[in-house]
């Protein structure tokens, strides 16, 4: 079924006039969602331009910078002269998706509340599918306008990465909105969508425990970062004051650092897993100790560990991902019947471990690792090595839980 077929199907199911109006509202809602999330970056950029009375940058350049930063928050990479900026603020990306889910849910609510349900090829209620599709198209169309603004007046996005803010973000938002609507009214989806035959049952049961494990790892990394920020708040505040950004600039700088907090949490996860991280070239932290180098004036970097060797017992911190693996194993056992075969339990738990480690690694890849050129061109956690280390550590924790469950059943 093509895009136009789905829109026609949705229109015919509600009448030509009302149906067309509903789809136009959904289209407009998608465009407004993209515009609203972009304003989170465009307005601060314009406020900084207004506050900087001696600035030689025009307001159109500030507008282009805001548009480019919004695209960066959606996953695009930027080029500034000969440098490449690939660090995607994951919290800002999550905010864009949250705004999109809220908007798409509201746009499709009327279709989801319809009394008569008409399934399109035993998959989904036709008006609901048409509304979500219209919302996605509206979001993508508005995003393309911001792309044009960025190319005309701001740092240029890397073309191939634009698929993330223009297509992936609205599609994921619409998908999550659909999941919310189906949770309240499952009959809106046909059997082909509720239980996809292409996805094996053990794998389907493993997705939730795996994502829960990834969320716990990122949460633990965030907690570690917050503790370090509190302990070394004096150094962080000193760096902030040395920059003298002013009131508006200080607020913008603080918000920018908050937006990359999940990125820093992944650095902490990599450290706990044993693969460490690099703040700049020549400055890294692993279990053995911390090396320092000339650091950029980023206030959050003041919370990094002091250079030197760490205590010999520090590698015991690896018990944290092992414990998370045990949690993933336990949640996997809860997802299957108590007397399921050992093979089924092993398949579900093993798949959940892969999902957890893969999700963390994917987030790290999405978060990027370049703040420019020279010593800042490759920073952060090594995604591949971290994923492999987490596979081993999470797998060990899950294996211990499976062994304990098998021992209990044999008693």
mmCIF file of N, CA, C and O in Angstrom, residues 101-201:
data_model
loop_
_atom_site.group_PDB
_atom_site.id
_atom_site.type_symbol
_atom_site.label_atom_id
_atom_site.label_comp_id
_atom_site.label_asym_id
_atom_site.label_seq_id
_atom_site.Cartn_x
_atom_site.Cartn_y
_atom_site.Cartn_z
ATOM 1 N N UNK A 101 6.242 12.164 20.276
ATOM 2 C CA UNK A 101 5.285 11.159 20.746
ATOM 3 C C UNK A 101 4.027 11.831 21.276
ATOM 4 O O UNK A 101 2.900 11.410 20.976
ATOM 5 N N UNK A 102 4.212 12.893 22.058
ATOM 6 C CA UNK A 102 3.052 13.611 22.603
ATOM 7 C C UNK A 102 2.190 14.191 21.476
ATOM 8 O O UNK A 102 0.959 14.063 21.488
ATOM 9 N N UNK A 103 2.835 14.819 20.503
ATOM 10 C CA UNK A 103 2.098 15.437 19.408
ATOM 11 C C UNK A 103 1.413 14.387 18.539
ATOM 12 O O UNK A 103 0.233 14.542 18.173
ATOM 13 N N UNK A 104 2.105 13.310 18.196
ATOM 14 C CA UNK A 104 1.520 12.278 17.341
ATOM 15 C C UNK A 104 0.360 11.582 18.042
ATOM 16 O O UNK A 104 -0.642 11.223 17.405
ATOM 17 N N UNK A 105 0.473 11.376 19.344
ATOM 18 C CA UNK A 105 -0.619 10.743 20.096
ATOM 19 C C UNK A 105 -1.865 11.616 20.051
ATOM 20 O O UNK A 105 -2.981 11.115 19.840
ATOM 21 N N UNK A 106 -1.700 12.921 20.255
ATOM 22 C CA UNK A 106 -2.846 13.826 20.195
ATOM 23 C C UNK A 106 -3.436 13.882 18.790
ATOM 24 O O UNK A 106 -4.658 13.916 18.623
ATOM 25 N N UNK A 107 -2.570 13.866 17.781
ATOM 26 C CA UNK A 107 -3.051 13.965 16.405
ATOM 27 C C UNK A 107 -3.862 12.748 15.996
ATOM 28 O O UNK A 107 -4.791 12.859 15.181
ATOM 29 N N UNK A 108 -3.524 11.581 16.535
ATOM 30 C CA UNK A 108 -4.203 10.338 16.147
ATOM 31 C C UNK A 108 -5.262 9.898 17.150
ATOM 32 O O UNK A 108 -5.857 8.834 16.976
ATOM 33 N N UNK A 109 -5.508 10.699 18.190
ATOM 34 C CA UNK A 109 -6.441 10.281 19.232
ATOM 35 C C UNK A 109 -7.859 10.101 18.702
ATOM 36 O O UNK A 109 -8.553 9.139 19.063
ATOM 37 N N UNK A 110 -8.316 11.015 17.835
ATOM 38 C CA UNK A 110 -9.675 10.912 17.322
ATOM 39 C C UNK A 110 -9.873 9.627 16.533
ATOM 40 O O UNK A 110 -10.890 8.939 16.685
ATOM 41 N N UNK A 111 -8.897 9.279 15.700
ATOM 42 C CA UNK A 111 -9.007 8.036 14.935
ATOM 43 C C UNK A 111 -8.949 6.825 15.852
ATOM 44 O O UNK A 111 -9.637 5.822 15.619
ATOM 45 N N UNK A 112 -8.160 6.900 16.913
ATOM 46 C CA UNK A 112 -8.054 5.764 17.838
ATOM 47 C C UNK A 112 -9.318 5.573 18.649
ATOM 48 O O UNK A 112 -9.583 4.455 19.127
ATOM 49 N N UNK A 113 -10.111 6.629 18.825
ATOM 50 C CA UNK A 113 -11.343 6.531 19.609
ATOM 51 C C UNK A 113 -12.562 6.200 18.761
ATOM 52 O O UNK A 113 -13.693 6.197 19.276
ATOM 53 N N UNK A 114 -12.359 5.924 17.480
ATOM 54 C CA UNK A 114 -13.491 5.624 16.595
ATOM 55 C C UNK A 114 -14.219 4.358 17.050
ATOM 56 O O UNK A 114 -13.604 3.402 17.531
ATOM 57 N N UNK A 115 -15.534 4.368 16.900
ATOM 58 C CA UNK A 115 -16.319 3.201 17.315
ATOM 59 C C UNK A 115 -16.138 2.033 16.354
ATOM 60 O O UNK A 115 -16.040 0.879 16.763
ATOM 61 N N UNK A 116 -16.130 2.338 15.060
ATOM 62 C CA UNK A 116 -15.992 1.295 14.045
ATOM 63 C C UNK A 116 -14.526 1.154 13.654
ATOM 64 O O UNK A 116 -13.863 2.144 13.322
ATOM 65 N N UNK A 117 -14.032 -0.058 13.702
ATOM 66 C CA UNK A 117 -12.630 -0.319 13.376
ATOM 67 C C UNK A 117 -12.558 -1.013 12.015
ATOM 68 O O UNK A 117 -13.219 -2.041 11.793
ATOM 69 N N UNK A 118 -11.782 -0.451 11.114
ATOM 70 C CA UNK A 118 -11.592 -1.033 9.782
ATOM 71 C C UNK A 118 -10.106 -1.289 9.599
ATOM 72 O O UNK A 118 -9.313 -0.351 9.456
ATOM 73 N N UNK A 119 -9.734 -2.545 9.605
ATOM 74 C CA UNK A 119 -8.329 -2.916 9.503
ATOM 75 C C UNK A 119 -7.877 -2.923 8.050
ATOM 76 O O UNK A 119 -8.603 -3.388 7.168
ATOM 77 N N UNK A 120 -6.702 -2.410 7.812
ATOM 78 C CA UNK A 120 -6.093 -2.442 6.483
ATOM 79 C C UNK A 120 -5.214 -3.678 6.397
ATOM 80 O O UNK A 120 -4.165 -3.747 7.035
ATOM 81 N N UNK A 121 -5.657 -4.657 5.640
ATOM 82 C CA UNK A 121 -4.910 -5.909 5.442
ATOM 83 C C UNK A 121 -4.565 -6.577 6.773
ATOM 84 O O UNK A 121 -3.461 -7.073 6.982
ATOM 85 N N UNK A 122 -5.517 -6.568 7.694
ATOM 86 C CA UNK A 122 -5.355 -7.235 9.000
ATOM 87 C C UNK A 122 -4.165 -6.709 9.789
ATOM 88 O O UNK A 122 -3.570 -7.434 10.588
ATOM 89 N N UNK A 123 -3.825 -5.437 9.582
ATOM 90 C CA UNK A 123 -2.680 -4.893 10.315
ATOM 91 C C UNK A 123 -3.083 -3.780 11.275
ATOM 92 O O UNK A 123 -2.840 -3.871 12.478
ATOM 93 N N UNK A 124 -3.715 -2.697 10.758
ATOM 94 C CA UNK A 124 -3.944 -1.522 11.580
ATOM 95 C C UNK A 124 -5.206 -0.803 11.122
ATOM 96 O O UNK A 124 -5.559 -0.828 9.934
ATOM 97 N N UNK A 125 -5.883 -0.169 12.083
ATOM 98 C CA UNK A 125 -7.057 0.651 11.804
ATOM 99 C C UNK A 125 -6.688 1.729 10.782
ATOM 100 O O UNK A 125 -5.756 2.505 10.992
ATOM 101 N N UNK A 126 -7.404 1.758 9.665
ATOM 102 C CA UNK A 126 -7.012 2.602 8.538
ATOM 103 C C UNK A 126 -6.915 4.085 8.879
ATOM 104 O O UNK A 126 -5.905 4.737 8.552
ATOM 105 N N UNK A 127 -7.937 4.682 9.491
ATOM 106 C CA UNK A 127 -7.794 6.122 9.820
ATOM 107 C C UNK A 127 -6.620 6.391 10.760
ATOM 108 O O UNK A 127 -5.960 7.433 10.639
ATOM 109 N N UNK A 128 -6.359 5.486 11.676
ATOM 110 C CA UNK A 128 -5.222 5.661 12.584
ATOM 111 C C UNK A 128 -3.911 5.642 11.811
ATOM 112 O O UNK A 128 -3.028 6.485 12.030
ATOM 113 N N UNK A 129 -3.768 4.676 10.904
ATOM 114 C CA UNK A 129 -2.556 4.606 10.088
ATOM 115 C C UNK A 129 -2.398 5.855 9.226
ATOM 116 O O UNK A 129 -1.298 6.401 9.091
ATOM 117 N N UNK A 130 -3.508 6.333 8.672
ATOM 118 C CA UNK A 130 -3.445 7.514 7.808
ATOM 119 C C UNK A 130 -3.063 8.763 8.604
ATOM 120 O O UNK A 130 -2.274 9.587 8.139
ATOM 121 N N UNK A 131 -3.616 8.900 9.825
ATOM 122 C CA UNK A 131 -3.282 10.065 10.646
ATOM 123 C C UNK A 131 -1.810 10.062 11.049
ATOM 124 O O UNK A 131 -1.133 11.094 11.002
ATOM 125 N N UNK A 132 -1.305 8.919 11.478
ATOM 126 C CA UNK A 132 0.099 8.846 11.875
ATOM 127 C C UNK A 132 1.018 9.071 10.679
ATOM 128 O O UNK A 132 2.083 9.690 10.807
ATOM 129 N N UNK A 133 0.599 8.574 9.531
ATOM 130 C CA UNK A 133 1.388 8.810 8.326
ATOM 131 C C UNK A 133 1.393 10.289 7.953
ATOM 132 O O UNK A 133 2.440 10.866 7.613
ATOM 133 N N UNK A 134 0.234 10.932 8.037
ATOM 134 C CA UNK A 134 0.162 12.361 7.741
ATOM 135 C C UNK A 134 1.003 13.159 8.736
ATOM 136 O O UNK A 134 1.696 14.114 8.356
ATOM 137 N N UNK A 135 0.955 12.776 10.013
ATOM 138 C CA UNK A 135 1.763 13.473 11.017
ATOM 139 C C UNK A 135 3.251 13.342 10.695
ATOM 140 O O UNK A 135 4.001 14.318 10.776
ATOM 141 N N UNK A 136 3.682 12.144 10.312
ATOM 142 C CA UNK A 136 5.087 11.922 9.975
ATOM 143 C C UNK A 136 5.516 12.762 8.779
ATOM 144 O O UNK A 136 6.602 13.350 8.772
ATOM 145 N N UNK A 137 4.646 12.845 7.771
ATOM 146 C CA UNK A 137 4.971 13.646 6.593
ATOM 147 C C UNK A 137 5.065 15.126 6.953
ATOM 148 O O UNK A 137 5.934 15.850 6.445
ATOM 149 N N UNK A 138 4.168 15.598 7.822
ATOM 150 C CA UNK A 138 4.216 16.991 8.241
ATOM 151 C C UNK A 138 5.494 17.313 8.994
ATOM 152 O O UNK A 138 6.118 18.365 8.779
ATOM 153 N N UNK A 139 5.903 16.422 9.882
ATOM 154 C CA UNK A 139 7.147 16.617 10.629
ATOM 155 C C UNK A 139 8.335 16.657 9.679
ATOM 156 O O UNK A 139 9.200 17.543 9.777
ATOM 157 N N UNK A 140 8.384 15.701 8.753
ATOM 158 C CA UNK A 140 9.510 15.631 7.820
ATOM 159 C C UNK A 140 9.565 16.864 6.926
ATOM 160 O O UNK A 140 10.647 17.397 6.640
ATOM 161 N N UNK A 141 8.398 17.363 6.499
ATOM 162 C CA UNK A 141 8.379 18.548 5.640
ATOM 163 C C UNK A 141 8.922 19.766 6.380
ATOM 164 O O UNK A 141 9.719 20.547 5.837
ATOM 165 N N UNK A 142 8.510 19.945 7.644
ATOM 166 C CA UNK A 142 9.015 21.081 8.419
ATOM 167 C C UNK A 142 10.508 20.918 8.696
ATOM 168 O O UNK A 142 11.262 21.901 8.664
ATOM 169 N N UNK A 143 10.943 19.683 8.970
ATOM 170 C CA UNK A 143 12.370 19.447 9.204
ATOM 171 C C UNK A 143 13.192 19.820 7.980
ATOM 172 O O UNK A 143 14.307 20.360 8.107
ATOM 173 N N UNK A 144 12.664 19.564 6.789
ATOM 174 C CA UNK A 144 13.389 19.931 5.567
ATOM 175 C C UNK A 144 13.523 21.444 5.439
ATOM 176 O O UNK A 144 14.518 21.942 4.899
ATOM 177 N N UNK A 145 12.536 22.193 5.934
ATOM 178 C CA UNK A 145 12.664 23.657 5.922
ATOM 179 C C UNK A 145 13.812 24.108 6.830
ATOM 180 O O UNK A 145 14.585 25.000 6.468
ATOM 181 N N UNK A 146 13.951 23.474 7.994
ATOM 182 C CA UNK A 146 15.062 23.806 8.884
ATOM 183 C C UNK A 146 16.397 23.388 8.268
ATOM 184 O O UNK A 146 17.420 24.038 8.487
ATOM 185 N N UNK A 147 16.381 22.314 7.504
ATOM 186 C CA UNK A 147 17.600 21.911 6.786
ATOM 187 C C UNK A 147 18.012 23.005 5.808
ATOM 188 O O UNK A 147 19.196 23.370 5.710
ATOM 189 N N UNK A 148 17.037 23.565 5.104
ATOM 190 C CA UNK A 148 17.344 24.644 4.157
ATOM 191 C C UNK A 148 17.914 25.859 4.885
ATOM 192 O O UNK A 148 18.870 26.489 4.416
ATOM 193 N N UNK A 149 17.348 26.198 6.057
ATOM 194 C CA UNK A 149 17.858 27.318 6.846
ATOM 195 C C UNK A 149 19.305 27.057 7.264
ATOM 196 O O UNK A 149 20.163 27.944 7.203
ATOM 197 N N UNK A 150 19.586 25.829 7.693
ATOM 198 C CA UNK A 150 20.943 25.490 8.125
ATOM 199 C C UNK A 150 21.937 25.605 6.977
ATOM 200 O O UNK A 150 23.051 26.127 7.151
ATOM 201 N N UNK A 151 21.555 25.152 5.793
ATOM 202 C CA UNK A 151 22.472 25.234 4.656
ATOM 203 C C UNK A 151 22.678 26.677 4.196
ATOM 204 O O UNK A 151 23.748 27.032 3.711
ATOM 205 N N UNK A 152 21.661 27.507 4.374
ATOM 206 C CA UNK A 152 21.767 28.886 3.913
ATOM 207 C C UNK A 152 22.529 29.775 4.888
ATOM 208 O O UNK A 152 23.263 30.680 4.466
ATOM 209 N N UNK A 153 22.366 29.533 6.212
ATOM 210 C CA UNK A 153 22.896 30.508 7.166
ATOM 211 C C UNK A 153 23.639 29.919 8.343
ATOM 212 O O UNK A 153 24.059 30.660 9.226
ATOM 213 N N UNK A 154 23.837 28.614 8.396
ATOM 214 C CA UNK A 154 24.477 28.030 9.564
ATOM 215 C C UNK A 154 25.546 27.033 9.193
ATOM 216 O O UNK A 154 25.874 26.846 8.005
ATOM 217 N N UNK A 155 26.128 26.379 10.191
ATOM 218 C CA UNK A 155 27.050 25.276 9.910
ATOM 219 C C UNK A 155 26.343 24.208 9.075
ATOM 220 O O UNK A 155 25.194 23.848 9.356
ATOM 221 N N UNK A 156 26.994 23.704 8.060
ATOM 222 C CA UNK A 156 26.339 22.800 7.125
ATOM 223 C C UNK A 156 26.234 21.389 7.701
ATOM 224 O O UNK A 156 27.222 20.824 8.167
ATOM 225 N N UNK A 157 25.045 20.796 7.651
ATOM 226 C CA UNK A 157 24.907 19.394 8.066
ATOM 227 C C UNK A 157 25.523 18.460 7.027
ATOM 228 O O UNK A 157 25.593 18.786 5.841
ATOM 229 N N UNK A 158 25.970 17.312 7.506
ATOM 230 C CA UNK A 158 26.436 16.258 6.597
ATOM 231 C C UNK A 158 25.199 15.585 6.004
ATOM 232 O O UNK A 158 24.334 15.099 6.746
ATOM 233 N N UNK A 159 25.108 15.563 4.676
ATOM 234 C CA UNK A 159 23.854 15.213 4.008
ATOM 235 C C UNK A 159 23.341 13.839 4.423
ATOM 236 O O UNK A 159 22.160 13.680 4.767
ATOM 237 N N UNK A 160 24.224 12.830 4.420
ATOM 238 C CA UNK A 160 23.722 11.478 4.671
ATOM 239 C C UNK A 160 23.196 11.303 6.094
ATOM 240 O O UNK A 160 22.371 10.420 6.358
ATOM 241 N N UNK A 161 23.631 12.144 7.032
ATOM 242 C CA UNK A 161 23.166 12.030 8.414
ATOM 243 C C UNK A 161 21.804 12.693 8.624
ATOM 244 O O UNK A 161 21.196 12.516 9.683
ATOM 245 N N UNK A 162 21.312 13.432 7.638
ATOM 246 C CA UNK A 162 20.023 14.105 7.783
ATOM 247 C C UNK A 162 18.855 13.131 7.828
ATOM 248 O O UNK A 162 17.743 13.524 8.211
ATOM 249 N N UNK A 163 19.081 11.894 7.452
ATOM 250 C CA UNK A 163 18.009 10.905 7.517
ATOM 251 C C UNK A 163 17.534 10.715 8.956
ATOM 252 O O UNK A 163 16.353 10.393 9.186
ATOM 253 N N UNK A 164 18.406 10.958 9.925
ATOM 254 C CA UNK A 164 18.016 10.782 11.328
ATOM 255 C C UNK A 164 17.019 11.844 11.790
ATOM 256 O O UNK A 164 15.918 11.500 12.233
ATOM 257 N N UNK A 165 17.343 13.152 11.729
ATOM 258 C CA UNK A 165 16.350 14.133 12.193
ATOM 259 C C UNK A 165 15.142 14.278 11.286
ATOM 260 O O UNK A 165 14.057 14.640 11.743
ATOM 261 N N UNK A 166 15.301 13.999 9.993
ATOM 262 C CA UNK A 166 14.200 14.220 9.053
ATOM 263 C C UNK A 166 13.257 13.024 8.995
ATOM 264 O O UNK A 166 12.029 13.193 8.902
ATOM 265 N N UNK A 167 13.777 11.806 9.084
ATOM 266 C CA UNK A 167 12.938 10.618 8.924
ATOM 267 C C UNK A 167 12.886 9.737 10.172
ATOM 268 O O UNK A 167 11.803 9.352 10.615
ATOM 269 N N UNK A 168 14.055 9.416 10.725
ATOM 270 C CA UNK A 168 14.078 8.448 11.825
ATOM 271 C C UNK A 168 13.347 8.980 13.057
ATOM 272 O O UNK A 168 12.546 8.269 13.672
ATOM 273 N N UNK A 169 13.608 10.231 13.430
ATOM 274 C CA UNK A 169 12.962 10.790 14.622
ATOM 275 C C UNK A 169 11.440 10.793 14.483
ATOM 276 O O UNK A 169 10.733 10.324 15.390
ATOM 277 N N UNK A 170 10.843 11.292 13.382
ATOM 278 C CA UNK A 170 9.374 11.238 13.291
ATOM 279 C C UNK A 170 8.821 9.826 13.189
ATOM 280 O O UNK A 170 7.755 9.543 13.744
ATOM 281 N N UNK A 171 9.524 8.920 12.511
ATOM 282 C CA UNK A 171 9.039 7.545 12.403
ATOM 283 C C UNK A 171 9.052 6.862 13.772
ATOM 284 O O UNK A 171 8.093 6.183 14.163
ATOM 285 N N UNK A 172 10.138 7.058 14.526
ATOM 286 C CA UNK A 172 10.199 6.480 15.873
ATOM 287 C C UNK A 172 9.134 7.096 16.774
ATOM 288 O O UNK A 172 8.459 6.387 17.542
ATOM 289 N N UNK A 173 8.940 8.408 16.683
ATOM 290 C CA UNK A 173 7.918 9.067 17.490
ATOM 291 C C UNK A 173 6.529 8.540 17.160
ATOM 292 O O UNK A 173 5.730 8.260 18.058
ATOM 293 N N UNK A 174 6.238 8.408 15.868
ATOM 294 C CA UNK A 174 4.938 7.877 15.464
ATOM 295 C C UNK A 174 4.768 6.431 15.917
ATOM 296 O O UNK A 174 3.680 6.025 16.333
ATOM 297 N N UNK A 175 5.851 5.656 15.851
ATOM 298 C CA UNK A 175 5.780 4.269 16.300
ATOM 299 C C UNK A 175 5.512 4.158 17.794
ATOM 300 O O UNK A 175 4.706 3.331 18.239
ATOM 301 N N UNK A 176 6.175 4.999 18.584
ATOM 302 C CA UNK A 176 5.936 4.978 20.028
ATOM 303 C C UNK A 176 4.534 5.484 20.364
ATOM 304 O O UNK A 176 3.887 4.980 21.290
ATOM 305 N N UNK A 177 4.057 6.481 19.608
ATOM 306 C CA UNK A 177 2.685 6.948 19.802
ATOM 307 C C UNK A 177 1.695 5.837 19.478
ATOM 308 O O UNK A 177 0.692 5.645 20.197
ATOM 309 N N UNK A 178 1.962 5.094 18.417
ATOM 310 C CA UNK A 178 1.101 3.962 18.068
ATOM 311 C C UNK A 178 1.090 2.925 19.189
ATOM 312 O O UNK A 178 0.029 2.386 19.535
ATOM 313 N N UNK A 179 2.261 2.647 19.753
ATOM 314 C CA UNK A 179 2.326 1.678 20.840
ATOM 315 C C UNK A 179 1.495 2.137 22.038
ATOM 316 O O UNK A 179 0.820 1.328 22.689
ATOM 317 N N UNK A 180 1.536 3.435 22.340
ATOM 318 C CA UNK A 180 0.735 3.966 23.451
ATOM 319 C C UNK A 180 -0.751 3.805 23.169
ATOM 320 O O UNK A 180 -1.530 3.412 24.053
ATOM 321 N N UNK A 181 -1.159 4.104 21.958
ATOM 322 C CA UNK A 181 -2.573 4.005 21.605
ATOM 323 C C UNK A 181 -3.046 2.550 21.601
ATOM 324 O O UNK A 181 -4.160 2.246 22.040
ATOM 325 N N UNK A 182 -2.205 1.650 21.118
ATOM 326 C CA UNK A 182 -2.582 0.235 21.088
ATOM 327 C C UNK A 182 -2.627 -0.372 22.489
ATOM 328 O O UNK A 182 -3.380 -1.316 22.736
ATOM 329 N N UNK A 183 -1.821 0.184 23.395
ATOM 330 C CA UNK A 183 -1.855 -0.321 24.765
ATOM 331 C C UNK A 183 -3.206 -0.061 25.406
ATOM 332 O O UNK A 183 -3.713 -0.881 26.180
ATOM 333 N N UNK A 184 -3.821 1.066 25.078
ATOM 334 C CA UNK A 184 -5.139 1.371 25.613
ATOM 335 C C UNK A 184 -6.261 0.699 24.846
ATOM 336 O O UNK A 184 -7.338 0.481 25.401
ATOM 337 N N UNK A 185 -6.017 0.368 23.582
ATOM 338 C CA UNK A 185 -7.060 -0.252 22.764
ATOM 339 C C UNK A 185 -6.421 -1.222 21.773
ATOM 340 O O UNK A 185 -6.199 -0.888 20.609
ATOM 341 N N UNK A 186 -6.104 -2.445 22.216
ATOM 342 C CA UNK A 186 -5.368 -3.403 21.368
ATOM 343 C C UNK A 186 -6.108 -3.794 20.100
ATOM 344 O O UNK A 186 -5.474 -4.204 19.111
ATOM 345 N N UNK A 187 -7.437 -3.688 20.098
ATOM 346 C CA UNK A 187 -8.197 -4.138 18.931
ATOM 347 C C UNK A 187 -7.967 -3.258 17.709
ATOM 348 O O UNK A 187 -8.402 -3.619 16.594
ATOM 349 N N UNK A 188 -7.287 -2.135 17.876
ATOM 350 C CA UNK A 188 -6.968 -1.299 16.721
ATOM 351 C C UNK A 188 -5.953 -1.959 15.795
ATOM 352 O O UNK A 188 -5.817 -1.551 14.643
ATOM 353 N N UNK A 189 -5.238 -2.947 16.305
ATOM 354 C CA UNK A 189 -4.240 -3.666 15.505
ATOM 355 C C UNK A 189 -4.730 -5.073 15.210
ATOM 356 O O UNK A 189 -5.365 -5.718 16.057
ATOM 357 N N UNK A 190 -4.447 -5.548 14.013
ATOM 358 C CA UNK A 190 -4.812 -6.895 13.632
ATOM 359 C C UNK A 190 -3.808 -7.914 14.141
ATOM 360 O O UNK A 190 -2.753 -7.575 14.681
ATOM 361 N N UNK A 191 -4.100 -9.182 13.967
ATOM 362 C CA UNK A 191 -3.195 -10.229 14.463
ATOM 363 C C UNK A 191 -1.817 -10.183 13.829
ATOM 364 O O UNK A 191 -0.829 -10.540 14.459
ATOM 365 N N UNK A 192 -1.729 -9.737 12.596
ATOM 366 C CA UNK A 192 -0.426 -9.676 11.929
ATOM 367 C C UNK A 192 0.503 -8.672 12.591
ATOM 368 O O UNK A 192 1.727 -8.802 12.523
ATOM 369 N N UNK A 193 -0.072 -7.650 13.250
ATOM 370 C CA UNK A 193 0.737 -6.638 13.910
ATOM 371 C C UNK A 193 0.951 -6.966 15.380
ATOM 372 O O UNK A 193 2.006 -6.687 15.941
ATOM 373 N N UNK A 194 -0.059 -7.550 16.029
ATOM 374 C CA UNK A 194 0.065 -7.866 17.452
ATOM 375 C C UNK A 194 1.076 -8.974 17.694
ATOM 376 O O UNK A 194 1.828 -8.936 18.660
ATOM 377 N N UNK A 195 1.077 -9.973 16.822
ATOM 378 C CA UNK A 195 2.027 -11.082 16.967
ATOM 379 C C UNK A 195 2.723 -11.335 15.631
ATOM 380 O O UNK A 195 2.317 -12.213 14.866
ATOM 381 N N UNK A 196 3.744 -10.569 15.342
ATOM 382 C CA UNK A 196 4.429 -10.726 14.045
ATOM 383 C C UNK A 196 5.084 -12.092 13.923
ATOM 384 O O UNK A 196 5.847 -12.515 14.787
ATOM 385 N N UNK A 197 4.763 -12.790 12.847
ATOM 386 C CA UNK A 197 5.279 -14.147 12.660
ATOM 387 C C UNK A 197 6.769 -14.163 12.342
ATOM 388 O O UNK A 197 7.433 -15.177 12.552
ATOM 389 N N UNK A 198 7.303 -13.029 11.844
ATOM 390 C CA UNK A 198 8.723 -13.005 11.476
ATOM 391 C C UNK A 198 9.632 -12.893 12.693
ATOM 392 O O UNK A 198 10.838 -13.081 12.587
ATOM 393 N N UNK A 199 9.041 -12.601 13.873
ATOM 394 C CA UNK A 199 9.845 -12.448 15.079
ATOM 395 C C UNK A 199 9.611 -13.656 15.977
ATOM 396 O O UNK A 199 8.501 -13.856 16.473
ATOM 397 N N UNK A 200 10.628 -14.510 16.202
ATOM 398 C CA UNK A 200 10.444 -15.689 17.056
ATOM 399 C C UNK A 200 9.978 -15.296 18.454
ATOM 400 O O UNK A 200 10.350 -14.252 18.989
ATOM 401 N N UNK A 201 9.163 -16.153 19.049
ATOM 402 C CA UNK A 201 8.599 -15.864 20.366
ATOM 403 C C UNK A 201 9.662 -15.613 21.433
ATOM 404 O O UNK A 201 9.545 -14.657 22.218
#
